[in-house]
XYZ file of C-alpha atoms in Angstrom:
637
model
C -48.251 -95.822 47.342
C -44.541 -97.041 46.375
C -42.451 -95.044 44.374
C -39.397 -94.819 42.586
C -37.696 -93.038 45.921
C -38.190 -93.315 49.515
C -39.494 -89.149 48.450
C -41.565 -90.408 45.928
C -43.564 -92.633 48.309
C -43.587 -90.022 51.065
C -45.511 -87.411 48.447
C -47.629 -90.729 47.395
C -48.741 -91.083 50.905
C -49.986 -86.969 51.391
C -51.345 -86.591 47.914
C -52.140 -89.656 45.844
C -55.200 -91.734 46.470
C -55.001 -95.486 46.615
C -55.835 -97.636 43.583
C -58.636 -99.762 44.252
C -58.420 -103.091 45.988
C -60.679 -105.009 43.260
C -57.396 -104.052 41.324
C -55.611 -106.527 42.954
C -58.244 -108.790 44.465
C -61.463 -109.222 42.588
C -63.148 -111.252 45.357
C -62.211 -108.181 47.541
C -65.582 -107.622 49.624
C -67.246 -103.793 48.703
C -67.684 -102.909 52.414
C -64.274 -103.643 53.296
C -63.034 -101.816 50.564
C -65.183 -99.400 52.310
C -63.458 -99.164 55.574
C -60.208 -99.389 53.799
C -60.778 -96.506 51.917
C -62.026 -94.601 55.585
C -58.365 -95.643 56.815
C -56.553 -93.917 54.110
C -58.420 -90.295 54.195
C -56.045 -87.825 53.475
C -57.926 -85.400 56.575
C -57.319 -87.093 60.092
C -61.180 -86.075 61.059
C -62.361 -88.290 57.973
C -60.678 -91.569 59.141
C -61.933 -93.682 61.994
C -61.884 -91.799 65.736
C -61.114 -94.742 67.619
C -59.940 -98.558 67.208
C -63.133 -99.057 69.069
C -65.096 -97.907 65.938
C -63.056 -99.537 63.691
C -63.334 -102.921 64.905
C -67.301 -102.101 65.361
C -67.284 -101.748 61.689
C -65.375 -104.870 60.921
C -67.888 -106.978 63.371
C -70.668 -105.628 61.204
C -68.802 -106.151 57.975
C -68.127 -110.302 59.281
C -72.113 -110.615 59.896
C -71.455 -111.844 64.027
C -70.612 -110.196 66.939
C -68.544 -110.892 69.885
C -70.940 -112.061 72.144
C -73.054 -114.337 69.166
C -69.873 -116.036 69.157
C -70.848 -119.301 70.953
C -68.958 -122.281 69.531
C -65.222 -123.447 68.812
C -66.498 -123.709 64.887
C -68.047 -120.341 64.776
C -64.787 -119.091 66.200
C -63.161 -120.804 64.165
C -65.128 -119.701 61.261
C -65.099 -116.112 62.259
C -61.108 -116.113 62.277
C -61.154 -117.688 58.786
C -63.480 -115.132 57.679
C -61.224 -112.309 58.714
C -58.274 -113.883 57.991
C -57.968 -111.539 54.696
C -59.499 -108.616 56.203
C -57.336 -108.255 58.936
C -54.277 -108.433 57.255
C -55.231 -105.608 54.507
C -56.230 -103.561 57.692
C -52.535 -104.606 58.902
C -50.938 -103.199 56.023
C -53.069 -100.168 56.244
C -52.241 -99.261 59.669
C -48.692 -99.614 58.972
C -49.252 -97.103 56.005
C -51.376 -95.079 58.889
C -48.176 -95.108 61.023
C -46.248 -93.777 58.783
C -48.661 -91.253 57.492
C -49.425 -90.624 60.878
C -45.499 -89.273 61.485
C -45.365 -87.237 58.357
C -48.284 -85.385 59.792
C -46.700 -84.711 62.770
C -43.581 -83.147 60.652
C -45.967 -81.530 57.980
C -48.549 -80.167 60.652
C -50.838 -82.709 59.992
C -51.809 -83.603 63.839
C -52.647 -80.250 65.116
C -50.747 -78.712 68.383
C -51.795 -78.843 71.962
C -54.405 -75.966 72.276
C -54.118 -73.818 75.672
C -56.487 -71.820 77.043
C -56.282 -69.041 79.447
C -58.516 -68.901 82.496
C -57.274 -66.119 84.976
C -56.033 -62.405 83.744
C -54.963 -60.676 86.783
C -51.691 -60.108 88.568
C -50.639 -62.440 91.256
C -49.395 -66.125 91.793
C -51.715 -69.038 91.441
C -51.115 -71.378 94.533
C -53.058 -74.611 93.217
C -55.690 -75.606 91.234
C -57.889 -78.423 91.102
C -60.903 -79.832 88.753
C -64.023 -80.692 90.688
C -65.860 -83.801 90.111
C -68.091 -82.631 87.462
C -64.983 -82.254 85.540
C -66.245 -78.890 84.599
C -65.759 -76.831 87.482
C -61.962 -75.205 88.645
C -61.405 -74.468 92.141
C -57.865 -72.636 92.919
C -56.028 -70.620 95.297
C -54.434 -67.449 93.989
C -53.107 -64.619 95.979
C -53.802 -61.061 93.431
C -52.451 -58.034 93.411
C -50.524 -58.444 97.021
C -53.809 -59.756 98.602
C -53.914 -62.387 100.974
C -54.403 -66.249 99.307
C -58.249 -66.290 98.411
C -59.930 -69.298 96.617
C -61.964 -69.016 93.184
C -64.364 -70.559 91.137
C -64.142 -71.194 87.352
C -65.940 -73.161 84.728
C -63.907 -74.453 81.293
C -65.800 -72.537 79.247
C -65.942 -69.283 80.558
C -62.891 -66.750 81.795
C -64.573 -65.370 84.496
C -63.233 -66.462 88.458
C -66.107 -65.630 91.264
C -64.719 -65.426 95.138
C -65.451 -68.850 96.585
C -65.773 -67.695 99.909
C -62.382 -68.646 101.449
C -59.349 -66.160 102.283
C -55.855 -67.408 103.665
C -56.876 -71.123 102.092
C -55.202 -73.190 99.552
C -56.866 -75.872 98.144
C -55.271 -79.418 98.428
C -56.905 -82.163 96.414
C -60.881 -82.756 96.076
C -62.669 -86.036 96.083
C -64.584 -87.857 93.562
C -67.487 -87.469 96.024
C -66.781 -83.184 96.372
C -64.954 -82.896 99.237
C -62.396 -80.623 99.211
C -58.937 -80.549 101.243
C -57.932 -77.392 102.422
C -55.291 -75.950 104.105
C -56.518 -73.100 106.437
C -53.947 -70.144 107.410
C -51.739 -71.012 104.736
C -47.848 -70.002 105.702
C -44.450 -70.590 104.449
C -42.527 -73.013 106.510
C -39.330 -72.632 104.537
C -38.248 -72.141 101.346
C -40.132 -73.764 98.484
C -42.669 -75.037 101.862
C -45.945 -74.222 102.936
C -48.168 -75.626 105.904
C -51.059 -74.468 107.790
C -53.975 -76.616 109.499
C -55.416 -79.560 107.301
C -59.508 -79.231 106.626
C -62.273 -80.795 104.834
C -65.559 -79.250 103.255
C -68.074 -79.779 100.381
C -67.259 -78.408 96.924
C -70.517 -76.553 96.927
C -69.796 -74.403 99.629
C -71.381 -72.877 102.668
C -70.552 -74.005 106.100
C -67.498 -73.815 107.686
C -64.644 -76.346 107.533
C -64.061 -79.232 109.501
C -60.549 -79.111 111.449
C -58.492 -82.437 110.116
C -54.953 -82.060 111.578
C -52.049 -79.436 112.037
C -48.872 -77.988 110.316
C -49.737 -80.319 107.374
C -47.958 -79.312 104.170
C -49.955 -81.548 101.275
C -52.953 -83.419 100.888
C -54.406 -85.797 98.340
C -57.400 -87.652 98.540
C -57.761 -91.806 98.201
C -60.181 -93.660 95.655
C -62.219 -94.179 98.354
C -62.937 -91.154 99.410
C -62.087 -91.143 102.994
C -58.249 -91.377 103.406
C -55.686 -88.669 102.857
C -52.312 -89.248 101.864
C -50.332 -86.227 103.655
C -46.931 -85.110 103.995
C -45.851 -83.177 107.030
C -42.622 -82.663 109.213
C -42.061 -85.424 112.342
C -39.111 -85.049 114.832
C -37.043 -83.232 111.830
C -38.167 -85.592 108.989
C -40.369 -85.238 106.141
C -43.211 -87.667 106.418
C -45.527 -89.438 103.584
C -48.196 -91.024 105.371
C -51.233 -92.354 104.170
C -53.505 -92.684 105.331
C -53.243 -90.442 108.037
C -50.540 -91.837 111.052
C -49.501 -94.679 108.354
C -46.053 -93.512 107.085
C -45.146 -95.004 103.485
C -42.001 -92.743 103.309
C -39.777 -90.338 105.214
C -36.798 -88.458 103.831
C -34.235 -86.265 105.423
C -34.811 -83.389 102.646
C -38.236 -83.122 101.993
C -40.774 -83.894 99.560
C -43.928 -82.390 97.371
C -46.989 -83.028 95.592
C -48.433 -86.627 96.564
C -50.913 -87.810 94.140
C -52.715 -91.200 95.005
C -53.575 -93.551 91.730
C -56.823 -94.218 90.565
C -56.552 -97.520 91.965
C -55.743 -96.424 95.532
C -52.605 -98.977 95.332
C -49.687 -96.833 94.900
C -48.487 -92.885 95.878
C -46.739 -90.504 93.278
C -44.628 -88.153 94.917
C -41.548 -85.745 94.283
C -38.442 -86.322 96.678
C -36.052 -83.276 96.727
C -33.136 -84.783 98.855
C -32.356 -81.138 99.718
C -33.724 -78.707 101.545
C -33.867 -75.351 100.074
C -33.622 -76.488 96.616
C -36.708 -77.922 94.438
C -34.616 -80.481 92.268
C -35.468 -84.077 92.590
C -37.337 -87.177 90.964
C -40.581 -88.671 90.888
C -40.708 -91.529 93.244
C -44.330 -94.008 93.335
C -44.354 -96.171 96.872
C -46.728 -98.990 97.319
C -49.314 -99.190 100.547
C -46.447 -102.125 101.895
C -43.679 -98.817 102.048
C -42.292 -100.322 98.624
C -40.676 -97.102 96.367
C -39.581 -96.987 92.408
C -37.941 -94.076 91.389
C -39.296 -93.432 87.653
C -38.017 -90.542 86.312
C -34.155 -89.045 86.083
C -33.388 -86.030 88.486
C -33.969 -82.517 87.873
C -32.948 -79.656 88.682
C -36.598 -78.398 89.541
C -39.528 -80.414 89.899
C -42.704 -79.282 90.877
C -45.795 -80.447 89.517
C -47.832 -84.155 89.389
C -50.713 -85.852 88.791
C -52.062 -89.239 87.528
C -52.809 -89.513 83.540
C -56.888 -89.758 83.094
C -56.109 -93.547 82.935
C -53.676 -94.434 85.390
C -51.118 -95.648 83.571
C -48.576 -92.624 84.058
C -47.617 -90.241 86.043
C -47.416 -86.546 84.414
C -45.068 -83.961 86.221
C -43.468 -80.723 85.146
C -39.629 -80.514 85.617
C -36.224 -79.056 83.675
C -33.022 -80.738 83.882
C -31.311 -76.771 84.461
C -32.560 -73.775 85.251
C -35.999 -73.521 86.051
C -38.239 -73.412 83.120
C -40.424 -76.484 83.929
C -41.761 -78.265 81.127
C -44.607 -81.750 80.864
C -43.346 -84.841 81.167
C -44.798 -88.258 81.605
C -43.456 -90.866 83.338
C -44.947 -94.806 83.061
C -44.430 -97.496 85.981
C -41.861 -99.279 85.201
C -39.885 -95.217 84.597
C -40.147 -95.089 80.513
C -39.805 -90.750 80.488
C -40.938 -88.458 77.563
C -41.371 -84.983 77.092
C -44.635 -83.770 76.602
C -44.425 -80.045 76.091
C -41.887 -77.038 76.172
C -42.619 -73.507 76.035
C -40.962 -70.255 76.789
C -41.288 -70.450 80.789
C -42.295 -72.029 83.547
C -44.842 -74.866 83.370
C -46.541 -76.100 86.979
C -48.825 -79.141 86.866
C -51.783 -78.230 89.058
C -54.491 -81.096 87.760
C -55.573 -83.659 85.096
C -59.384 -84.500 84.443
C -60.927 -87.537 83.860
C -61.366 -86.611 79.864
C -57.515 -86.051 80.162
C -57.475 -82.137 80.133
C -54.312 -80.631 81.739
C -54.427 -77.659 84.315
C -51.375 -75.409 83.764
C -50.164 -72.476 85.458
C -47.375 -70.464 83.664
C -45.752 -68.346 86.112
C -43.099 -65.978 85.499
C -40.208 -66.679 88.605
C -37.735 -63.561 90.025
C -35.530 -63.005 93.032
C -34.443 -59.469 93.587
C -31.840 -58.751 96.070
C -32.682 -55.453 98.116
C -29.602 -52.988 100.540
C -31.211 -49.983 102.809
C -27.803 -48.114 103.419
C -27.754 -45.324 106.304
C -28.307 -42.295 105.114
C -30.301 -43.250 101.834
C -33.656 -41.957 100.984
C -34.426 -45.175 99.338
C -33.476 -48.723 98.806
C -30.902 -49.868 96.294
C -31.859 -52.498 94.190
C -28.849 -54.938 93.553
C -30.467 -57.774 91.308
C -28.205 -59.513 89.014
C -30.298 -62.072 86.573
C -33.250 -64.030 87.508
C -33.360 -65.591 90.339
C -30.890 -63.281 92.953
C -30.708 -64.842 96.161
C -28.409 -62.953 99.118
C -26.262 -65.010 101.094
C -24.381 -62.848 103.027
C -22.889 -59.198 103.670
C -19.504 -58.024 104.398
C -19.226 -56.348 108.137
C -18.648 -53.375 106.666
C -21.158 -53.225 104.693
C -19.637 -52.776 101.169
C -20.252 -55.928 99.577
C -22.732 -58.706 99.206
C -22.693 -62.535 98.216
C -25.332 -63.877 96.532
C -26.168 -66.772 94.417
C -27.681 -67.096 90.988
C -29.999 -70.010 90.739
C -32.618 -69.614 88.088
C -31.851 -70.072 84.520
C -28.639 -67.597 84.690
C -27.416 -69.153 86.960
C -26.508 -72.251 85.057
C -27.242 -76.014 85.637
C -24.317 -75.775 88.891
C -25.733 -72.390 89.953
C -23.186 -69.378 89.846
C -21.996 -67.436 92.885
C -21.295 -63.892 92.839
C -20.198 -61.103 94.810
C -21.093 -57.329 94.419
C -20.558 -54.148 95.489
C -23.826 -52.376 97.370
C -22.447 -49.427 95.713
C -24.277 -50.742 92.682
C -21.075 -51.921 90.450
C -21.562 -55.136 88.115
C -21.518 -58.143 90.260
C -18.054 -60.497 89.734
C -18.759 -64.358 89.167
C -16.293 -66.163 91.576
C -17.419 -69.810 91.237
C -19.970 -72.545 90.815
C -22.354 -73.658 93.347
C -24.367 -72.059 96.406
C -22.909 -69.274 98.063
C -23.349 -69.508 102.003
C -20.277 -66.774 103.465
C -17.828 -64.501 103.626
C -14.738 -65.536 105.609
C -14.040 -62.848 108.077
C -10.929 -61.812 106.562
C -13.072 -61.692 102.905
C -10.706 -63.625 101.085
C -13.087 -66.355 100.785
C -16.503 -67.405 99.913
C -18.010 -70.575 101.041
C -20.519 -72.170 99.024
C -21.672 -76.193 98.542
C -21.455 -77.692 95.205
C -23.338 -79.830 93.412
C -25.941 -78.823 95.508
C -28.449 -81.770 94.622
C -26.746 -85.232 93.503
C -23.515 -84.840 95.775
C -23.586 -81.402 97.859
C -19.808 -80.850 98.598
C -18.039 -77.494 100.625
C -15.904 -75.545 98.923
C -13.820 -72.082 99.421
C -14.166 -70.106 96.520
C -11.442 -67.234 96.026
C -12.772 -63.518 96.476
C -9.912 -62.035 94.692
C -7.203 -63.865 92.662
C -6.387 -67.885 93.337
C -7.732 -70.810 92.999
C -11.136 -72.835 94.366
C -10.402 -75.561 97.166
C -12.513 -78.388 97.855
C -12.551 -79.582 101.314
C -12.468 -83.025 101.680
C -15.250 -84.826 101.639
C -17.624 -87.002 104.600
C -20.026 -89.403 104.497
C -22.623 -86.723 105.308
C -25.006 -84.512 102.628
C -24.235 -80.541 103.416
C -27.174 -78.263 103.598
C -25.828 -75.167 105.086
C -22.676 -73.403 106.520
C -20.396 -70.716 107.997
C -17.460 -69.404 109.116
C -17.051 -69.334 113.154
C -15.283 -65.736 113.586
C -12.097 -67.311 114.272
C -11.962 -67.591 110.512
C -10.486 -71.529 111.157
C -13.266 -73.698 111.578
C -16.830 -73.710 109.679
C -20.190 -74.660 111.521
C -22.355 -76.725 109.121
C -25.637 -78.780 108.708
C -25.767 -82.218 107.295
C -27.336 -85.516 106.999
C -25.910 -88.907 107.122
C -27.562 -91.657 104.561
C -31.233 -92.147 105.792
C -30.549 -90.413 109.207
C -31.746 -86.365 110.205
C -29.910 -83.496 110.175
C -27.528 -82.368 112.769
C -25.008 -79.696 113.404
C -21.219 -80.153 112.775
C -17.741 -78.405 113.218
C -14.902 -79.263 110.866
C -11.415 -77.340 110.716
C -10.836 -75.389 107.282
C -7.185 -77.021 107.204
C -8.476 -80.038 106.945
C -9.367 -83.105 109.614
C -12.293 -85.357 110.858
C -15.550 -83.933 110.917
C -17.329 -83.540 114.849
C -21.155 -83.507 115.512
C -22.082 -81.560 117.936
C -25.671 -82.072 118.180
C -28.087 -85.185 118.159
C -29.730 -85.926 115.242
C -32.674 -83.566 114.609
C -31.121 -80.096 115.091
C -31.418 -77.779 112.307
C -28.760 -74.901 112.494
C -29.603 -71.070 111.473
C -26.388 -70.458 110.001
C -26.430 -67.030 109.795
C -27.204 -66.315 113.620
C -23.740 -67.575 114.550
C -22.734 -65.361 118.112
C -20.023 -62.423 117.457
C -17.946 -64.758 120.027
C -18.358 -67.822 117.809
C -19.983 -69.724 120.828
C -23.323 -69.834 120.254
C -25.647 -71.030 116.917
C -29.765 -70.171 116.437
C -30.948 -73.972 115.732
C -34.279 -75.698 115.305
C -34.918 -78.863 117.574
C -36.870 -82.344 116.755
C -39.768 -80.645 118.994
C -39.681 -77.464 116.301
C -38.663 -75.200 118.995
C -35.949 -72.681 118.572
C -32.759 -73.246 121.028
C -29.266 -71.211 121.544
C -27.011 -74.445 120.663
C -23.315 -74.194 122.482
C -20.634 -75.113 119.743
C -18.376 -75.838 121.974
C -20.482 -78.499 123.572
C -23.177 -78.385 126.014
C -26.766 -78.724 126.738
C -28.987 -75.842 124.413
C -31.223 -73.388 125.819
C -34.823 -72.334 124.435
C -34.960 -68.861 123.274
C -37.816 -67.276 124.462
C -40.272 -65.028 122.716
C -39.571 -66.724 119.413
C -42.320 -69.249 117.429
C -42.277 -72.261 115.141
C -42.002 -69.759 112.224
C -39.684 -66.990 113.498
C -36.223 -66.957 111.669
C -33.310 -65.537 113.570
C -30.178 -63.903 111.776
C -27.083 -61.262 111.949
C -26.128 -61.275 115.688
C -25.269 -56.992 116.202
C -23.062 -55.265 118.477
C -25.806 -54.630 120.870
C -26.138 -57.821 121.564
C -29.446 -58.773 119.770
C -30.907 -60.821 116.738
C -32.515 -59.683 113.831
C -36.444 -62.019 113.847
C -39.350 -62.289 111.500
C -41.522 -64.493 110.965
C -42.118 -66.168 107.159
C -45.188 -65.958 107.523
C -46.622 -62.239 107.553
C -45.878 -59.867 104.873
C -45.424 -57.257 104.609
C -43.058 -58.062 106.799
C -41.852 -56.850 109.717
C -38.847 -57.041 111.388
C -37.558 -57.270 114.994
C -34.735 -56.849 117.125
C -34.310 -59.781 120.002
C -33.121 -59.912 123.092
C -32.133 -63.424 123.669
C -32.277 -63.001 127.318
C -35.479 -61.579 128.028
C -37.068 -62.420 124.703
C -38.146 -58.812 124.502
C -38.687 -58.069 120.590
C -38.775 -54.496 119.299
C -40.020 -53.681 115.802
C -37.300 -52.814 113.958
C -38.260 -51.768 110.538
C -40.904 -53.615 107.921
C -39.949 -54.863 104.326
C -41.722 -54.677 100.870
C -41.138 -54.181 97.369
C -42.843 -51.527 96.004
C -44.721 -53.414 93.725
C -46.005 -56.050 96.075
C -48.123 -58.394 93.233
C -46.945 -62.116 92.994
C -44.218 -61.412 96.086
C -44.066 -64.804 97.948
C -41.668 -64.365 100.295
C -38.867 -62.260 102.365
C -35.596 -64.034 103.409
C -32.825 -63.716 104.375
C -32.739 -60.284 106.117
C -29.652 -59.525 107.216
C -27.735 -56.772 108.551
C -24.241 -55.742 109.509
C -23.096 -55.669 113.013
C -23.663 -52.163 113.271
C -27.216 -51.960 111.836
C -26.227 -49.407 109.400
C -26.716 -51.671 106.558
C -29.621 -53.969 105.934
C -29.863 -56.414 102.904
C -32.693 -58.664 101.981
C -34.096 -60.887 99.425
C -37.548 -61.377 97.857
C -39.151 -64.029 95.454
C -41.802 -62.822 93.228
C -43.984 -65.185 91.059
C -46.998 -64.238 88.591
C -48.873 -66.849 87.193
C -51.340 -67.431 84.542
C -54.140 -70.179 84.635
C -54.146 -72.715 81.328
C -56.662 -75.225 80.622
C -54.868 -77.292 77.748
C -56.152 -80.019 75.284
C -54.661 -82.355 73.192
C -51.279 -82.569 75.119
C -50.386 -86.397 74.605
């Protein structure tokens, strides 16, 4: 195909056919000229559909086959034999290569194909293939119904109830059985959990109790043992199987996937809590992890490639519109496929087809003034999360952390009176200083997470100095001098900390283990809402002491805004709609209070923060909304 230019042989290669070989070789044999000529079809269905058939057509072409091949002459023969052959078929795959790229540019190789499997309004929780590699089994929660599992096949649209409500399906064996998770409940943001189970994929019968407060589930080669991941004395645990811990992390991790082989564990570790960045991590069965992708800023999404060899995952290095990715062993990364949205890996079947849901992601931030006939809606861009609210109730910081919000995530405050919300910084907001000169938010909220006071008004930013420690969460203590925060040494738990905002050593004031609530800080600044190693909730002393369990409050209930009549605002992530109470920590008497929803209530996941101002007179909240589509997609390499 040469030409005069580097164009010329380009056009050669699309639209010129090749001379013939006898030009150039007399001897040339006419069935290799044959299979030459089946390289070098201009239409990729015309050519050869595999190497495989290709070599099956040179063994014929030789006379022998593989296994006829019994002597060192006949071998020897053989390779004299196709000595010629082989390298004409070298040149022509090079000429293959090349046409093969020009196709790709030209729109020669045709695009992945997706096709849609689910048409109604709601979030799809998972979604797995069954054995047959036909059949679709996911959770979805419609129309602001409870979680219900459904049935699909890949070549028709239509979903039939599978029988289970308030399930999510987990992972399902080669054999058909399925991991569930019964009474499926958020445990904290981006977290669910609920009781682990195990039934057939055909249905019928009720399923068999595994263990408790288990978060994910995949199933081993063998079809017995579960990898899990679940919380342990304030860790996140990988174990697998069950009771054999591979991993543990002080942030908390997503998505285990066990290879085909059985030998090694894919996994997501977000080193965070509250935030879904992180990387894809494989550990061995001897506890041995390679991290084999870069970080980013969400990452959601894995499975094994139909042979074994990678690990695919959906992810975005800002923002939050995931794409595909695959990821080998030894972490080569390439990007698969980008669309407009959000991509979440649910599945890959054996013949390699991908399970996609795109889901559409919001966070609107919600105020119920006193006095209003409604609620004012004070979303700014995509992903509005509420931080805090002044005591007077006139303004509101919030945080930006979708794709608006930038790859550092943008803090803002705004007025509930409705006017445009005023960017004072990068990072997470977290709360007002009681004078409201200052915002505190953590920076670099993933790789490095670092406090900082961001100005309300006119100044400048100032970074506190920085520990050996990884901040989570903070807040002012009402003297306006000292913040109360959560962090994490290298490799240890979380514990609860006081540091002066002048400056000064950092002091722990709990044992590892103790999660603060950081927006249930006591008027007085003495007490803190925290969550123990045991999961129980406990009135921690900040200045020293032994805590004190709250009663009337479970695993689930979250505690904020401490009013002037003494009490706590509690609800529980885990109902919706959701209602609200007011504690007393003393008696553990709750009274309901009010309870929350949008109006439109399809696709809402959660409800938190609530907060309120010391009088009660204002109320703010935030809600997370996600509506998801179902894609089976093909030819995604």
């Amino acid at each position: 195909f040469r030409g005069d230019t580097a164009a010329d042989t380009m056009s050669a290669i699309l639209t010129k056919e090749p001379p013939d070989l006898s030009a150039t070789n007399r001897d040339i044999h006419p069935g290799l000229d044959r299979i030459v000529r089946h390289c070098l079809e201009k239409n990729p269905e015309e050519r050869f559909h595999s190497a495989h058939d290709l070599a099956f057509d040179l063994e014929a072409l030789s006379g022998v086959s593989a296994p006829a091949v019994t002597t060192a002459v006949a071998t020897r023969a053989r390779r004299r034999s196709l000595v010629g052959p082989l390298a004409i078929v070298a040149g022509v795959a090079s000429a293959l290569a090349v046409g093969f790229l020009l196709g790709r540019q030209t729109g020669g190789t045709p695009p992945p194909s997706f096709h849609q499997l689910t048409f109604r309004r709601g979030e799809i929780l998972s979604a797995r293939f069954a054995p047959d590699g036909q059949t679709i089994l996911y959770s979805a929660a419609w129309e602001g119904k409870p979680a219900e599992v459904f049935q699909n096949r890949r070549e028709r649209p239509e979903s039939r109830p599978f029988g289970l409500v308030g399930v999510d399906v987990l992972g399902i064996s080669r054999s058909g059985e399925i991991a569930v998770s019964l009474d499926r409940h958020t445990s904290g943001p981006f977290m669910r959990s609920g009781m682990l189970a195990q039934m057939g994929v055909s249905g019928g019968g009720a399923p068999r109790e595994i263990l408790d407060d288990v978060q994910w589930a995949d199933w081993g080669p063998d079809n017995k043992s579960l990898a899990i991941v679940r919380e342990v004395q304030g860790k996140m645990r990988l174990e697998f199987p069950i009771r054999n811990k591979l991993y543990e992390s002080a942030g908390w991790i997503s998505h285990p996937r066990v290879s085909p082989k059985g030998d090694l564990v894919a996994f997501i570790d977000h080193p965070a809590i509250g935030d879904d960045g992180g990387t894809v991590v494989t550990v061995d069965r001897a506890g041995k992890t390679r991290t084999i992708s870069e970080f980013f800023a969400t990452n959601q999404g894995l499975a094994w490639s139909a042979a074994g060899d990678e690990v695919l995952f959906t992810a975005a290095p800002f923002g939050f519109n995931r794409g595909v990715y695959a990821a080998t062993l030894s972490g080569r990364q390439r990007l698969l496929s980008r669309v407009t949205g959000n991509l979440t890996l649910q599945d890959v079947s054996h013949d390699g087809l991908l399970l996609l849901s795109h889901d559409v992601l919001r966070a609107g931030a919600m105020a119920g003034v006193a006095g209003d006939a409604k609620e004012r809606d004070l979303s700014w861009l995509d992903w509005s999360g509420i931080n805090d609210v002044s005591a007077d109730g006139k303004t509101i910081l919030m945080t930006e952390s979708g794709e608006g919000g930038g790859q550092g995530y943008s803090v803002y405050g705004r007025s509930v009176a409705g006017s445009p919300a005023v960017r004072l910084g990068e990072g997470n907001g977290q709360a007002f200083s009681p004078d409201g000169k200052w915002a505190l938010a953590v920076v670099r909220t993933a790789s490095d997470p670092q406090l900082v006071l961001l100005p309300v008004g006119a100044g400048e930013p100032r970074l506190l100095s920085k520990e050996n420690v990884r901040v989570r969460a903070a807040a002012f203590l009402p003297d306006g001098e000292r913040i109360v925060f959560g962090a994490s040494e290298p490799g240890r738990g979380e514990r609860i900390y006081v540091r002066s905002v002048a400056g000064g050593p950092i002091r722990p004031i709990s044992p590892e283990g103790y999660r603060g609530q950081f927006d249930s800080v006591s008027s007085d600044g003495r007490l803190i809402m925290a969550r123990g190693p045991d999961g129980k909730t406990y009135l921690y002393p900040i200045g020293g002491g032994e805590p004190s369990a709250v009663p009337g409050l479970g695993p689930l209930d979250v505690a904020t805004s401490w009013g002037d009549d003494g009490k706590l605002i509690v609800y529980s992530r885990a109902q919706l709609p959701l209602p609200v109470y007011l504690l007393d920590v003393r008696t553990g008497e709750k009274q309901l209070w009010k309870t929350l929803m949008p109006g439109d209530a399809s696709g809402v996941r959660t409800i938190s923060p609530v907060l309120t101002t010391p009088d009660r007179r204002t109320y703010v909240y935030t809600y997370a909304r996600v509506l998801s589509d179902l894609y089976l997609v093909d030819g995604l390499k």
